Short mmCIF file of N, CA, C and O in Angstrom, two decimals:
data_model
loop_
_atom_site.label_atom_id
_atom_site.label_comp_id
_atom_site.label_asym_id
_atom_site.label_seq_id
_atom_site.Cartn_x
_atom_site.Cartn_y
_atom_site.Cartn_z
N UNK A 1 20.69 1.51 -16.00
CA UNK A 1 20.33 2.35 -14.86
C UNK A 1 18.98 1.93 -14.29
O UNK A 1 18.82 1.83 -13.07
N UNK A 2 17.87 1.66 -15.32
CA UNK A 2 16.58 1.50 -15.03
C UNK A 2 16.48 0.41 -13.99
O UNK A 2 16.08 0.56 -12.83
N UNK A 3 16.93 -0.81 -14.62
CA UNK A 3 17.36 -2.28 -14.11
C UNK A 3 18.40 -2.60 -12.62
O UNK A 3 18.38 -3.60 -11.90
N UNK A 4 19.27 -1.32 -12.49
CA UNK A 4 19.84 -1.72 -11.73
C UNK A 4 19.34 -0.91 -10.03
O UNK A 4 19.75 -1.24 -8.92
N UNK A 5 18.45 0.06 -10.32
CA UNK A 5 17.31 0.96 -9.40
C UNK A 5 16.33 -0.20 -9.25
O UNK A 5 16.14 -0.60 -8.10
N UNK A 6 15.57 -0.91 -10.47
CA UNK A 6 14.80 -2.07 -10.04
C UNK A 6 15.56 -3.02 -9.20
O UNK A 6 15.02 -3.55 -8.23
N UNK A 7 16.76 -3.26 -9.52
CA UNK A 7 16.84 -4.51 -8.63
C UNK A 7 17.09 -4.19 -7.13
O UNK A 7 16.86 -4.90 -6.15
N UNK A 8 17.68 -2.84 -7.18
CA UNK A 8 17.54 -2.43 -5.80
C UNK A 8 16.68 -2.21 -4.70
O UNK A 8 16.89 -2.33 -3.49
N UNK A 9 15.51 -1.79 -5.43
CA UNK A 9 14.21 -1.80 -4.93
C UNK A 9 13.79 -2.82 -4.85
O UNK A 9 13.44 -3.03 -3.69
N UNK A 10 13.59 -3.76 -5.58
CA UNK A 10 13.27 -5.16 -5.42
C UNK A 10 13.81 -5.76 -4.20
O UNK A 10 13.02 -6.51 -3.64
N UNK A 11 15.11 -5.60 -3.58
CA UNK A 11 15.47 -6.40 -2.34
C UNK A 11 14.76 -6.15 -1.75
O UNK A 11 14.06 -7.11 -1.42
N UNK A 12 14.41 -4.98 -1.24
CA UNK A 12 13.40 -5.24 0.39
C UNK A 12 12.36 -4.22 0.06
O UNK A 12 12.09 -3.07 0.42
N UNK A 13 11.82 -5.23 -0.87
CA UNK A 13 10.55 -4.51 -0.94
C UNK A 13 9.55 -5.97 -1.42
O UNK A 13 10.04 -6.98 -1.93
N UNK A 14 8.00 -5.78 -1.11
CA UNK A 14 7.36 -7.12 -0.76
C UNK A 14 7.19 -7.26 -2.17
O UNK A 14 6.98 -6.22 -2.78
N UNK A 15 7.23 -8.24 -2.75
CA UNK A 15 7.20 -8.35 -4.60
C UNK A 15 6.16 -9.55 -4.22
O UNK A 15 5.86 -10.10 -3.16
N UNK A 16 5.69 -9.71 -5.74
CA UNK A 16 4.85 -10.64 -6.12
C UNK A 16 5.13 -11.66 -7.13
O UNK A 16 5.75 -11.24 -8.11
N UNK A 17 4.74 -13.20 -7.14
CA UNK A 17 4.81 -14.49 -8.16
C UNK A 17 3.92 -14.93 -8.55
O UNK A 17 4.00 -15.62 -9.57
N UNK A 18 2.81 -14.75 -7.96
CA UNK A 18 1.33 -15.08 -8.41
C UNK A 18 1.46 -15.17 -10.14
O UNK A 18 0.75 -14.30 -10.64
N UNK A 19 2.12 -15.94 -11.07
CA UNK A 19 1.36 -15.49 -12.11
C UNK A 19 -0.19 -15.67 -12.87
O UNK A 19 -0.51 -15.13 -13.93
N UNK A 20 -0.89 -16.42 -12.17
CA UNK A 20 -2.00 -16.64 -12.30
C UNK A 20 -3.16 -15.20 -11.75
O UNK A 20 -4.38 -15.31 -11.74
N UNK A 21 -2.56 -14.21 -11.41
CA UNK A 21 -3.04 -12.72 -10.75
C UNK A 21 -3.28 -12.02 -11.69
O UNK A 21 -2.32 -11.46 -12.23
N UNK A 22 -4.97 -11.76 -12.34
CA UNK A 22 -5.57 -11.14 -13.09
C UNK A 22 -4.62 -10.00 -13.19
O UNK A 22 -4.28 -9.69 -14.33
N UNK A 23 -3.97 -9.08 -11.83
CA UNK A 23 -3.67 -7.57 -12.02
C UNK A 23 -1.90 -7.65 -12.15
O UNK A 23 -1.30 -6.72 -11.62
N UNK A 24 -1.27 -8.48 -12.69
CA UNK A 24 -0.01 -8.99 -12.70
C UNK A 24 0.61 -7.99 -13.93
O UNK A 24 1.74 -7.55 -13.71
N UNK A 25 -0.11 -7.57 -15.34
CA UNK A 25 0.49 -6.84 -16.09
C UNK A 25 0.89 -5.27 -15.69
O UNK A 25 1.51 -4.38 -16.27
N UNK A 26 0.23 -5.36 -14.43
CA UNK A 26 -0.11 -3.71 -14.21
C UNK A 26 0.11 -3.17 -12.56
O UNK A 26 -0.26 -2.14 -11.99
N UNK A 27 1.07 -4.65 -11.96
CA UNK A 27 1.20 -4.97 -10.63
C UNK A 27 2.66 -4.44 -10.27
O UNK A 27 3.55 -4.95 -10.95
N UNK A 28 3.04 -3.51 -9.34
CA UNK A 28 4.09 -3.26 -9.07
C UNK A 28 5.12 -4.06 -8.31
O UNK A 28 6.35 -4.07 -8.32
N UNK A 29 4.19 -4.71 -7.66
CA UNK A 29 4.92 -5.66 -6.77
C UNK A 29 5.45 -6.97 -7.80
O UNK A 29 6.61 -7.36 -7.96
N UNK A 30 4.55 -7.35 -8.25
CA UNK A 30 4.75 -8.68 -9.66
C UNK A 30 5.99 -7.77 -10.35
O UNK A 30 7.10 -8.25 -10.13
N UNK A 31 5.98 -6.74 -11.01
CA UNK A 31 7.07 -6.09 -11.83
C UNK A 31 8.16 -6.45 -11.28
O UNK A 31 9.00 -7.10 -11.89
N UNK A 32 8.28 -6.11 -10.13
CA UNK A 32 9.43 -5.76 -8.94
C UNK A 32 9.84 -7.24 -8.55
O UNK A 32 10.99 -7.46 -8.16
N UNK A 33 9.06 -8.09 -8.62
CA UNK A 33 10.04 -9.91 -8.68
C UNK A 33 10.32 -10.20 -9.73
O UNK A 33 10.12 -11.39 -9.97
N UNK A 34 10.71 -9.64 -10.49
CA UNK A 34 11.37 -9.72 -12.03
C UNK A 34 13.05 -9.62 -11.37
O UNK A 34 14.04 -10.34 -11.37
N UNK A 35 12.78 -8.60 -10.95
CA UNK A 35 14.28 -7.74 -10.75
C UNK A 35 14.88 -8.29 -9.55
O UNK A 35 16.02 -8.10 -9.14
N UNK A 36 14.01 -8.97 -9.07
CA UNK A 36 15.17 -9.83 -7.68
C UNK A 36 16.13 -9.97 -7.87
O UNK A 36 15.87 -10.18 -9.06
N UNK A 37 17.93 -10.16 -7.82
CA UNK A 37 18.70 -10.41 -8.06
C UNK A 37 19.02 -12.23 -8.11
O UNK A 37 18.85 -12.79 -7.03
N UNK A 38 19.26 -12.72 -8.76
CA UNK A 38 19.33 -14.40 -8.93
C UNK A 38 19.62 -14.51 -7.82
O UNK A 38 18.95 -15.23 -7.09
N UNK A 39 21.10 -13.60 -7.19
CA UNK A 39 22.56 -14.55 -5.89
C UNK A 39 21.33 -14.16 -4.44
O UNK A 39 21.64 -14.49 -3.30
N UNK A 40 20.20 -13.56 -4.68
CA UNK A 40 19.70 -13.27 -3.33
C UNK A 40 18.74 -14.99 -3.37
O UNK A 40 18.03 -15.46 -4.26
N UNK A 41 19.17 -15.65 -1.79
CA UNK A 41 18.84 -16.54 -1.82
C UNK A 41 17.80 -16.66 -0.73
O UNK A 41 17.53 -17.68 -0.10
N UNK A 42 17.09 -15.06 -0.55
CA UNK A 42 15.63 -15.15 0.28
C UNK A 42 14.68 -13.89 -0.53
O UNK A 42 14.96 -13.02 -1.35
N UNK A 43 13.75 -14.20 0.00
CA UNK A 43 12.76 -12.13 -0.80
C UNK A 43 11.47 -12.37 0.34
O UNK A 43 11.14 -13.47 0.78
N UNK A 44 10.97 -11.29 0.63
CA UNK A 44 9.98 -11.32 0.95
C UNK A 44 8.94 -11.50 0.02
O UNK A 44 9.18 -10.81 -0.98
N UNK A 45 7.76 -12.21 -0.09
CA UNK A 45 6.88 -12.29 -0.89
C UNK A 45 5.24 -12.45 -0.59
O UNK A 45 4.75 -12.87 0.46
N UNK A 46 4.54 -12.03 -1.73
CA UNK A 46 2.81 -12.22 -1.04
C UNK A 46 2.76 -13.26 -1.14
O UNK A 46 3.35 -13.89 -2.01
N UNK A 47 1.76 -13.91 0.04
CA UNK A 47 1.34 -15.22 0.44
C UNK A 47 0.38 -15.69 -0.78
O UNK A 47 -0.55 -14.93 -1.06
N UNK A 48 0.53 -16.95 -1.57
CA UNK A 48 -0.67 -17.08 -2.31
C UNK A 48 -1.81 -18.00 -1.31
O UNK A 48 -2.71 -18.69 -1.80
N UNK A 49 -1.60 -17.89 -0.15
CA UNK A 49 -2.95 -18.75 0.75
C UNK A 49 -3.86 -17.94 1.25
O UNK A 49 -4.80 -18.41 1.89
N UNK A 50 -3.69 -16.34 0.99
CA UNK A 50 -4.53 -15.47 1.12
C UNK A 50 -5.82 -15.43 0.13
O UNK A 50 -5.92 -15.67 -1.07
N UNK A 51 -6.77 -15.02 1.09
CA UNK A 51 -8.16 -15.37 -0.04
C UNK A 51 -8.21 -14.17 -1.16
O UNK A 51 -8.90 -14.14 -2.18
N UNK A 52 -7.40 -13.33 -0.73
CA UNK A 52 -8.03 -12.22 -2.10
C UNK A 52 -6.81 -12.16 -2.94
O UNK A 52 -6.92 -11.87 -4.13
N UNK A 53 -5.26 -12.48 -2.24
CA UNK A 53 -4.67 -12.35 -3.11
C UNK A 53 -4.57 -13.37 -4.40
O UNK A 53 -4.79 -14.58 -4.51
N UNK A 54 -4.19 -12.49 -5.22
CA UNK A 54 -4.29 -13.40 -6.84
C UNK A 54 -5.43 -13.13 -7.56
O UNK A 54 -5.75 -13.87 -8.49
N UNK A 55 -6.29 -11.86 -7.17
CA UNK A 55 -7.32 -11.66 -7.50
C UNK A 55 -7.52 -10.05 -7.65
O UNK A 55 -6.70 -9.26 -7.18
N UNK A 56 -9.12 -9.51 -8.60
CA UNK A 56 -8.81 -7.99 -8.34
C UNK A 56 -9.02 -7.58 -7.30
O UNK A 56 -9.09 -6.36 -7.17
N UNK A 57 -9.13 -8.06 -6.66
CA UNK A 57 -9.49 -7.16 -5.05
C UNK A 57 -8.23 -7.52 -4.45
O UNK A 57 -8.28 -7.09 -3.30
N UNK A 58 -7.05 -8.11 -4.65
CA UNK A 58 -5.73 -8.18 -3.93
C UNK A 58 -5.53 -7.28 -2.79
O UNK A 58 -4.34 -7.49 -3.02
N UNK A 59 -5.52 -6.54 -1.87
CA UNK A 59 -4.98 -5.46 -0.81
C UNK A 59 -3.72 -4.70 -0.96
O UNK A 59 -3.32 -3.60 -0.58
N UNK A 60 -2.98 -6.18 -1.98
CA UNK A 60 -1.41 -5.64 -1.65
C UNK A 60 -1.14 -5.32 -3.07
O UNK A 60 0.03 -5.36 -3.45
N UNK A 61 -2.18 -4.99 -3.95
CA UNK A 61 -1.91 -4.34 -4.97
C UNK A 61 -1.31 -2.93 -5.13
O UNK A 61 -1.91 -1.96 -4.67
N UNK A 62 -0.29 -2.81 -5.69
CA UNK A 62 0.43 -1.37 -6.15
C UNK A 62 0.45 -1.14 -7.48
O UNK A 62 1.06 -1.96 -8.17
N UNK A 63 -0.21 0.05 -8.15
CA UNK A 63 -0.17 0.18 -9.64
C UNK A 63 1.00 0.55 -9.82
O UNK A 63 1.57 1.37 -9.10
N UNK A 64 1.68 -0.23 -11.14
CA UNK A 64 2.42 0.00 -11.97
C UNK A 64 3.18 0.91 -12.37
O UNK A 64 4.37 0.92 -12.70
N UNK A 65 2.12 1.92 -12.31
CA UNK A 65 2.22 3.16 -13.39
C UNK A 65 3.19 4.30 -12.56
O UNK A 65 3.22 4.37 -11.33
N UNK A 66 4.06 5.28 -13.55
CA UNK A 66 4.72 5.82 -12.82
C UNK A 66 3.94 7.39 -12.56
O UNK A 66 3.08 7.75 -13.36
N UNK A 67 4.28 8.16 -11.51
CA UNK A 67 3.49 8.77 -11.01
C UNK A 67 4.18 10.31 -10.76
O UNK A 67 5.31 10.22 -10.30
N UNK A 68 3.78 11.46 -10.94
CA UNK A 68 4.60 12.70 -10.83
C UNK A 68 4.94 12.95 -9.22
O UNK A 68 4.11 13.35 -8.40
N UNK A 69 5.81 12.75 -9.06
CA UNK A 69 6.71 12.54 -7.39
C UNK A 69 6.85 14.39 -7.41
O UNK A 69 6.89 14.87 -8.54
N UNK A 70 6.91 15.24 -6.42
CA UNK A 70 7.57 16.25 -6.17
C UNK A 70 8.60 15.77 -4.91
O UNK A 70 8.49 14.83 -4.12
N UNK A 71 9.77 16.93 -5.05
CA UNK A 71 10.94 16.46 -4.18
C UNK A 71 10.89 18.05 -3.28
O UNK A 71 10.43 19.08 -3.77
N UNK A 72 11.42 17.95 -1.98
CA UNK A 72 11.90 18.67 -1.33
C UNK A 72 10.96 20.24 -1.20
O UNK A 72 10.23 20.65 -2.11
N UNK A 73 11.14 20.85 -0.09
CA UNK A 73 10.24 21.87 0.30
C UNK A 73 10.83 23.05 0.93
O UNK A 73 10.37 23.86 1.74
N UNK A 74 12.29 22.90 0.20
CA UNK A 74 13.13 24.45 0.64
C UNK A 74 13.12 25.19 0.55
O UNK A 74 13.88 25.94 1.15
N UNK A 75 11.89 25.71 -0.59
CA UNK A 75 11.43 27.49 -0.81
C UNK A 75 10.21 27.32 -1.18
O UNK A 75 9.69 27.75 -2.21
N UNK A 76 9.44 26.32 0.16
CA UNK A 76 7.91 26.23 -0.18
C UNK A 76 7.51 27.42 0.69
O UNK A 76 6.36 27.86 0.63
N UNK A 77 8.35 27.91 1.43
CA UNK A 77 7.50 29.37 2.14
C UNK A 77 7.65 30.80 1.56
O UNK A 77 6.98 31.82 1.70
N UNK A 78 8.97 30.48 0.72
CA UNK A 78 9.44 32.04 0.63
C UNK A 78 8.52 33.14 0.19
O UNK A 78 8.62 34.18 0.83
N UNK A 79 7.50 33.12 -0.92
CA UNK A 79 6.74 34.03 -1.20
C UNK A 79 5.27 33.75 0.32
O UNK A 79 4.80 34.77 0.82
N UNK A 80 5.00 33.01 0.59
CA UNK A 80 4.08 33.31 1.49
C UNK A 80 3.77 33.97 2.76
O UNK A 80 4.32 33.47 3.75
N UNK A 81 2.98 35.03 2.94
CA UNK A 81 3.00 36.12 4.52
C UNK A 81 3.59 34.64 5.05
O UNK A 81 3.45 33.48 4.66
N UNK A 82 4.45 35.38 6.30
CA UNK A 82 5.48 34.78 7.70
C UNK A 82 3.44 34.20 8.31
O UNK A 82 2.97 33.09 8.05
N UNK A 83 2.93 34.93 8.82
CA UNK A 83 1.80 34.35 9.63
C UNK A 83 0.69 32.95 8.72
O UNK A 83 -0.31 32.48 9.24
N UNK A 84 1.19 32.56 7.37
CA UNK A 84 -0.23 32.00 6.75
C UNK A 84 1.49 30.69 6.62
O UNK A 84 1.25 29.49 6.77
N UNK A 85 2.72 31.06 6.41
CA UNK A 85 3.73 29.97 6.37
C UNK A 85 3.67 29.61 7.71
O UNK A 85 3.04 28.55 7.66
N UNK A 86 3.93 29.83 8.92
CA UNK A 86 3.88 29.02 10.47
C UNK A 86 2.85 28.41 10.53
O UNK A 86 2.77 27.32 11.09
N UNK A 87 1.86 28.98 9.96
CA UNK A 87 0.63 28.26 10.50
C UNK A 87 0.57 26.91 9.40
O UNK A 87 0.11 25.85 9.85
N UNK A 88 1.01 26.98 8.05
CA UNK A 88 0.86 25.76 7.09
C UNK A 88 2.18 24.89 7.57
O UNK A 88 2.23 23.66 7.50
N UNK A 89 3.07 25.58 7.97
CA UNK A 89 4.12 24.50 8.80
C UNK A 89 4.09 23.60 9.93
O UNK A 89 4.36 22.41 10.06
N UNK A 90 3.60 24.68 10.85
CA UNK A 90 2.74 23.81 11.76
C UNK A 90 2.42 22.86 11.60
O UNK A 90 3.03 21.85 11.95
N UNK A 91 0.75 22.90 10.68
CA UNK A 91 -0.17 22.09 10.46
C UNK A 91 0.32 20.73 10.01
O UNK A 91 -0.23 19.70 10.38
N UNK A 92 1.43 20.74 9.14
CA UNK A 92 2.14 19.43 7.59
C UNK A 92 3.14 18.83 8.95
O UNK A 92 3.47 17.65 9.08
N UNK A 93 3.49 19.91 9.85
CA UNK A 93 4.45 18.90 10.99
C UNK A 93 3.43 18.12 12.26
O UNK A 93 3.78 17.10 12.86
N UNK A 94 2.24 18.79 12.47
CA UNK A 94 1.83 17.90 13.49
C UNK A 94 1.36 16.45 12.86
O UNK A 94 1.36 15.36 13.44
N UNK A 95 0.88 16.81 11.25
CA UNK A 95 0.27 15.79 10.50
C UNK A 95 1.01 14.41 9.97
O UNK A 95 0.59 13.28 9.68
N UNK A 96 2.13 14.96 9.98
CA UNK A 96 3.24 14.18 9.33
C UNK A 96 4.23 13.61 10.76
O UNK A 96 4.75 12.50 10.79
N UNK A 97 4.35 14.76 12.03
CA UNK A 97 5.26 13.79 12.89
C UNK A 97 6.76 15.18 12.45
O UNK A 97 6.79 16.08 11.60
N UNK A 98 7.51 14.85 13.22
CA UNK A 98 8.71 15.68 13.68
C UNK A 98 9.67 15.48 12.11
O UNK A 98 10.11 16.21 11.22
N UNK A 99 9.63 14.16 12.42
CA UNK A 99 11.19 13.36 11.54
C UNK A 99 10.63 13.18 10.23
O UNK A 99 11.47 13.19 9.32
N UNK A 100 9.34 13.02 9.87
CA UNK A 100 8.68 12.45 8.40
C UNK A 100 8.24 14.46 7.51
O UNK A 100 7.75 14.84 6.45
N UNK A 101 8.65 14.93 8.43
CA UNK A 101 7.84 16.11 7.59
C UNK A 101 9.29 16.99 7.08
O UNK A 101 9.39 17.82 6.17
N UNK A 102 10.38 16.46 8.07
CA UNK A 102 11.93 17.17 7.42
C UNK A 102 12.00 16.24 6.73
O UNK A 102 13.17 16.13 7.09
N UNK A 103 11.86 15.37 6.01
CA UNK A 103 12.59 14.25 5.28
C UNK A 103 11.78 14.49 3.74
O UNK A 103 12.13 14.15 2.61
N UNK A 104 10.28 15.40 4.32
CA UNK A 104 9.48 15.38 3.30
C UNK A 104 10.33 16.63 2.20
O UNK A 104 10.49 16.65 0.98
N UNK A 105 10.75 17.58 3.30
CA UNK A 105 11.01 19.06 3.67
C UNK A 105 12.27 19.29 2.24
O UNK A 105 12.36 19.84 1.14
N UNK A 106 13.13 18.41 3.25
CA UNK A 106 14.79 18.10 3.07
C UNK A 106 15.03 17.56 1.56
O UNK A 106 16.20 17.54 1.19
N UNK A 107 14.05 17.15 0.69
CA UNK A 107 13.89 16.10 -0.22
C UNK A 107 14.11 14.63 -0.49
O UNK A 107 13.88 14.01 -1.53
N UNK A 108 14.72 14.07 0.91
CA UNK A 108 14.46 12.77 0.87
C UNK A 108 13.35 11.96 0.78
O UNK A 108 13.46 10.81 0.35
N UNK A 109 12.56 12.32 1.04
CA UNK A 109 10.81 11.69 0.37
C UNK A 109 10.31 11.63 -0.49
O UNK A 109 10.31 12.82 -0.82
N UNK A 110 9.67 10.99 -1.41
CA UNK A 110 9.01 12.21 -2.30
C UNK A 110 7.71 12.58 -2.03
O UNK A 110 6.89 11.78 -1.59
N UNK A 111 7.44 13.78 -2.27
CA UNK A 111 5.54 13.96 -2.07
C UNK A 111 4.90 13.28 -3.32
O UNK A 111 5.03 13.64 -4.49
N UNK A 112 4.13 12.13 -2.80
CA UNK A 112 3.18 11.46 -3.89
C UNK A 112 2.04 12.68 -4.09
O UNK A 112 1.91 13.75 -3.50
N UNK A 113 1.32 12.07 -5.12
CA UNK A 113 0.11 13.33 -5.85
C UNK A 113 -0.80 12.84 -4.92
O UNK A 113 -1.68 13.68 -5.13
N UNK A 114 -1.36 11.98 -3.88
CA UNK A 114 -2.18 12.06 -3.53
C UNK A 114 -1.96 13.45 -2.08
O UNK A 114 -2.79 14.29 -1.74
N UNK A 115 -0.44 13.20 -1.46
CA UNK A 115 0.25 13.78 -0.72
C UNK A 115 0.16 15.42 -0.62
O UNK A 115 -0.07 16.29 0.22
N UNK A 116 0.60 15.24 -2.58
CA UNK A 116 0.45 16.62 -2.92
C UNK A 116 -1.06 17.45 -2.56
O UNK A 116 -1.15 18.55 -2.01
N UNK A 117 -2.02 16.71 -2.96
CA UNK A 117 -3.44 17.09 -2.58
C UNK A 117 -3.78 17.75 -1.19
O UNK A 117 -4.28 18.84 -0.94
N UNK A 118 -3.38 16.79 -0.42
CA UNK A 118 -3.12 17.06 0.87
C UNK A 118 -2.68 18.71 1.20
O UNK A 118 -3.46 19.62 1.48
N UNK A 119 -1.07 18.78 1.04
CA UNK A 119 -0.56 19.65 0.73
C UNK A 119 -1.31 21.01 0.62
O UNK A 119 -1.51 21.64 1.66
N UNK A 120 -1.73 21.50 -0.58
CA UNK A 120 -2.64 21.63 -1.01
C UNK A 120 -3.80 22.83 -0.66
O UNK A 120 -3.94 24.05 -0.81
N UNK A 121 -4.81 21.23 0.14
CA UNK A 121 -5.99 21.73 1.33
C UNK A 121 -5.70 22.34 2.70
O UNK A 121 -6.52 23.03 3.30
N UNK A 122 -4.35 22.01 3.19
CA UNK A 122 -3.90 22.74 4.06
C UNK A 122 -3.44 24.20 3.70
O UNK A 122 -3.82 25.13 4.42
N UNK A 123 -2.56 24.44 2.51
CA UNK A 123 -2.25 25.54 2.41
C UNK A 123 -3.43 26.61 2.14
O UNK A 123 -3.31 27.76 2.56
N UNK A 124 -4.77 26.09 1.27
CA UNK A 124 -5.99 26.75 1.23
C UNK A 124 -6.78 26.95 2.42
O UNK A 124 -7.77 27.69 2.39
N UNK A 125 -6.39 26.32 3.52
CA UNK A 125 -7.50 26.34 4.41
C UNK A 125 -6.96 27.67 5.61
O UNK A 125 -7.67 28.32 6.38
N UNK A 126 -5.34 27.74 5.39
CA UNK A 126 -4.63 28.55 5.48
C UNK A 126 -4.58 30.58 4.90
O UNK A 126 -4.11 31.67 5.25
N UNK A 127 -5.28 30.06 4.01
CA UNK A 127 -5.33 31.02 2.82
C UNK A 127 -4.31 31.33 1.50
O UNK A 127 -4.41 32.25 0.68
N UNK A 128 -3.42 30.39 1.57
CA UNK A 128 -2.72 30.73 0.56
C UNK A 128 -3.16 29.64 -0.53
O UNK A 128 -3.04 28.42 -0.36
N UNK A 129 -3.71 30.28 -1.72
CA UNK A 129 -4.69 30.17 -3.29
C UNK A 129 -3.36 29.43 -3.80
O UNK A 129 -3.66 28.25 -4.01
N UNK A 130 -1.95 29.67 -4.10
CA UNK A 130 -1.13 29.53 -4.94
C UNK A 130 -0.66 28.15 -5.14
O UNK A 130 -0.87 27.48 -4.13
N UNK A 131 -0.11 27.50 -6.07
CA UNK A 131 0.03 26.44 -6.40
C UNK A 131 1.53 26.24 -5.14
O UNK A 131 2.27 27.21 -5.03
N UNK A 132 1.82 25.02 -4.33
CA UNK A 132 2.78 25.20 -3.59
C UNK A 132 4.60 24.88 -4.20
O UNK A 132 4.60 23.88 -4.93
N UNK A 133 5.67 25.35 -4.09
CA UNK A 133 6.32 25.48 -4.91
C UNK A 133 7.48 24.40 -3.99
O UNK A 133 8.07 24.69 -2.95
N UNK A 134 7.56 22.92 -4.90
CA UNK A 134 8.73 22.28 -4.73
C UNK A 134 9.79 22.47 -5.59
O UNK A 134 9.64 23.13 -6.62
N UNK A 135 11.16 21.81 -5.20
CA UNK A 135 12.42 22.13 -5.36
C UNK A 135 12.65 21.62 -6.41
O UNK A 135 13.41 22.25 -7.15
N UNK A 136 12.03 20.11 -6.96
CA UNK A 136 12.26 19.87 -8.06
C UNK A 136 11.17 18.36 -8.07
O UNK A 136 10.74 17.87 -7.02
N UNK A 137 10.83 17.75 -9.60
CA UNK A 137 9.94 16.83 -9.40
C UNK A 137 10.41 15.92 -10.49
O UNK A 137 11.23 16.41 -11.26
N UNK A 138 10.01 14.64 -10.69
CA UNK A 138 10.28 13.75 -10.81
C UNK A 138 9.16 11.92 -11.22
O UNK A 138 8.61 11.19 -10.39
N UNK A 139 9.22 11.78 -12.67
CA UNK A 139 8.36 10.24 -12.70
C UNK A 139 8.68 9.44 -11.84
O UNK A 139 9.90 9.34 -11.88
N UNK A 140 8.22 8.74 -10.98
CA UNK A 140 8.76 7.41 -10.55
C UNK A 140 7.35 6.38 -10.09
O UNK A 140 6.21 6.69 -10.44
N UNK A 141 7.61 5.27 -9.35
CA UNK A 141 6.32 4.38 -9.07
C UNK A 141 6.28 4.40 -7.48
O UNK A 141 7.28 4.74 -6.85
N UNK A 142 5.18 4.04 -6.85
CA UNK A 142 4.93 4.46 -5.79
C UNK A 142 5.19 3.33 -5.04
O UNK A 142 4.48 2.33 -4.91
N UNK A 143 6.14 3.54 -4.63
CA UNK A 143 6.81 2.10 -3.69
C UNK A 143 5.92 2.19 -2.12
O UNK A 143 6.14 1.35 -1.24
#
């Protein structure tokens, strides 16, 4: 299952070969050209003629590590007053865009933890103190 989600992700997603790249044990993109499929006979890949890549300061570095994803936002209002939910809805749709904030909404996205933060400061600035309540959550790596 693990392997066959990697290799899927791996098609079109920018992977890395550098093995000479100090951050390669701990590189998502390097992980993720493991799993290329052999019969694919193109990939997108980082340039090694770039001056930083292959190095710790790379740009196109992605950590490794897997990360607590929350999914979907279908009873992120229900306990909150109607006037402090429009106004935090509002706010996550002008911020996010029409189509990216139902997708966030809907659970096709996931909210990353930095996302979540976000999240968050809006609902406090709003007034609602409470931790915000997704549909369900999930390890994964931050593609």
């Amino acid at each position: 299952m693990e392997n066959a989600m990697m290799a899927e992700k791996a098609r079109n997603y920018l992977v890395c070969y550098l093995e000479e790249c100090p951050l390669q044990g701990r590189c998502l993109r390097y992980m993720a050209g493991k799993y290329v499929p052999e019969e694919a006979i193109s990939t997108t890949c980082v340039s090694r003629n770039h001056a930083l890549t292959g190095t710790e300061s790379c740009p196109l570095y992605r950590s490794s590590e897997r990360l607590e994803m929350k999914w979907g936002m279908t009873r992120f209002y229900e306990e909150m007053p109607r006037r402090v939910a429009v106004a935090v809805k509002r706010e996550l749709e002008e911020r996010l865009g029409h189509t990216m904030y139902y997708r966030y909404r809907d659970g096709l996205r996931p909210v990353t933890p930095r996302m979540q933060r976000d999240v968050e400061r809006v609902c406090r600035r709003h007034g609602w103190t409470k931790a915000p309540v997704y549909d369900r959550s999930s390890a994964d790596y931050d593609w």
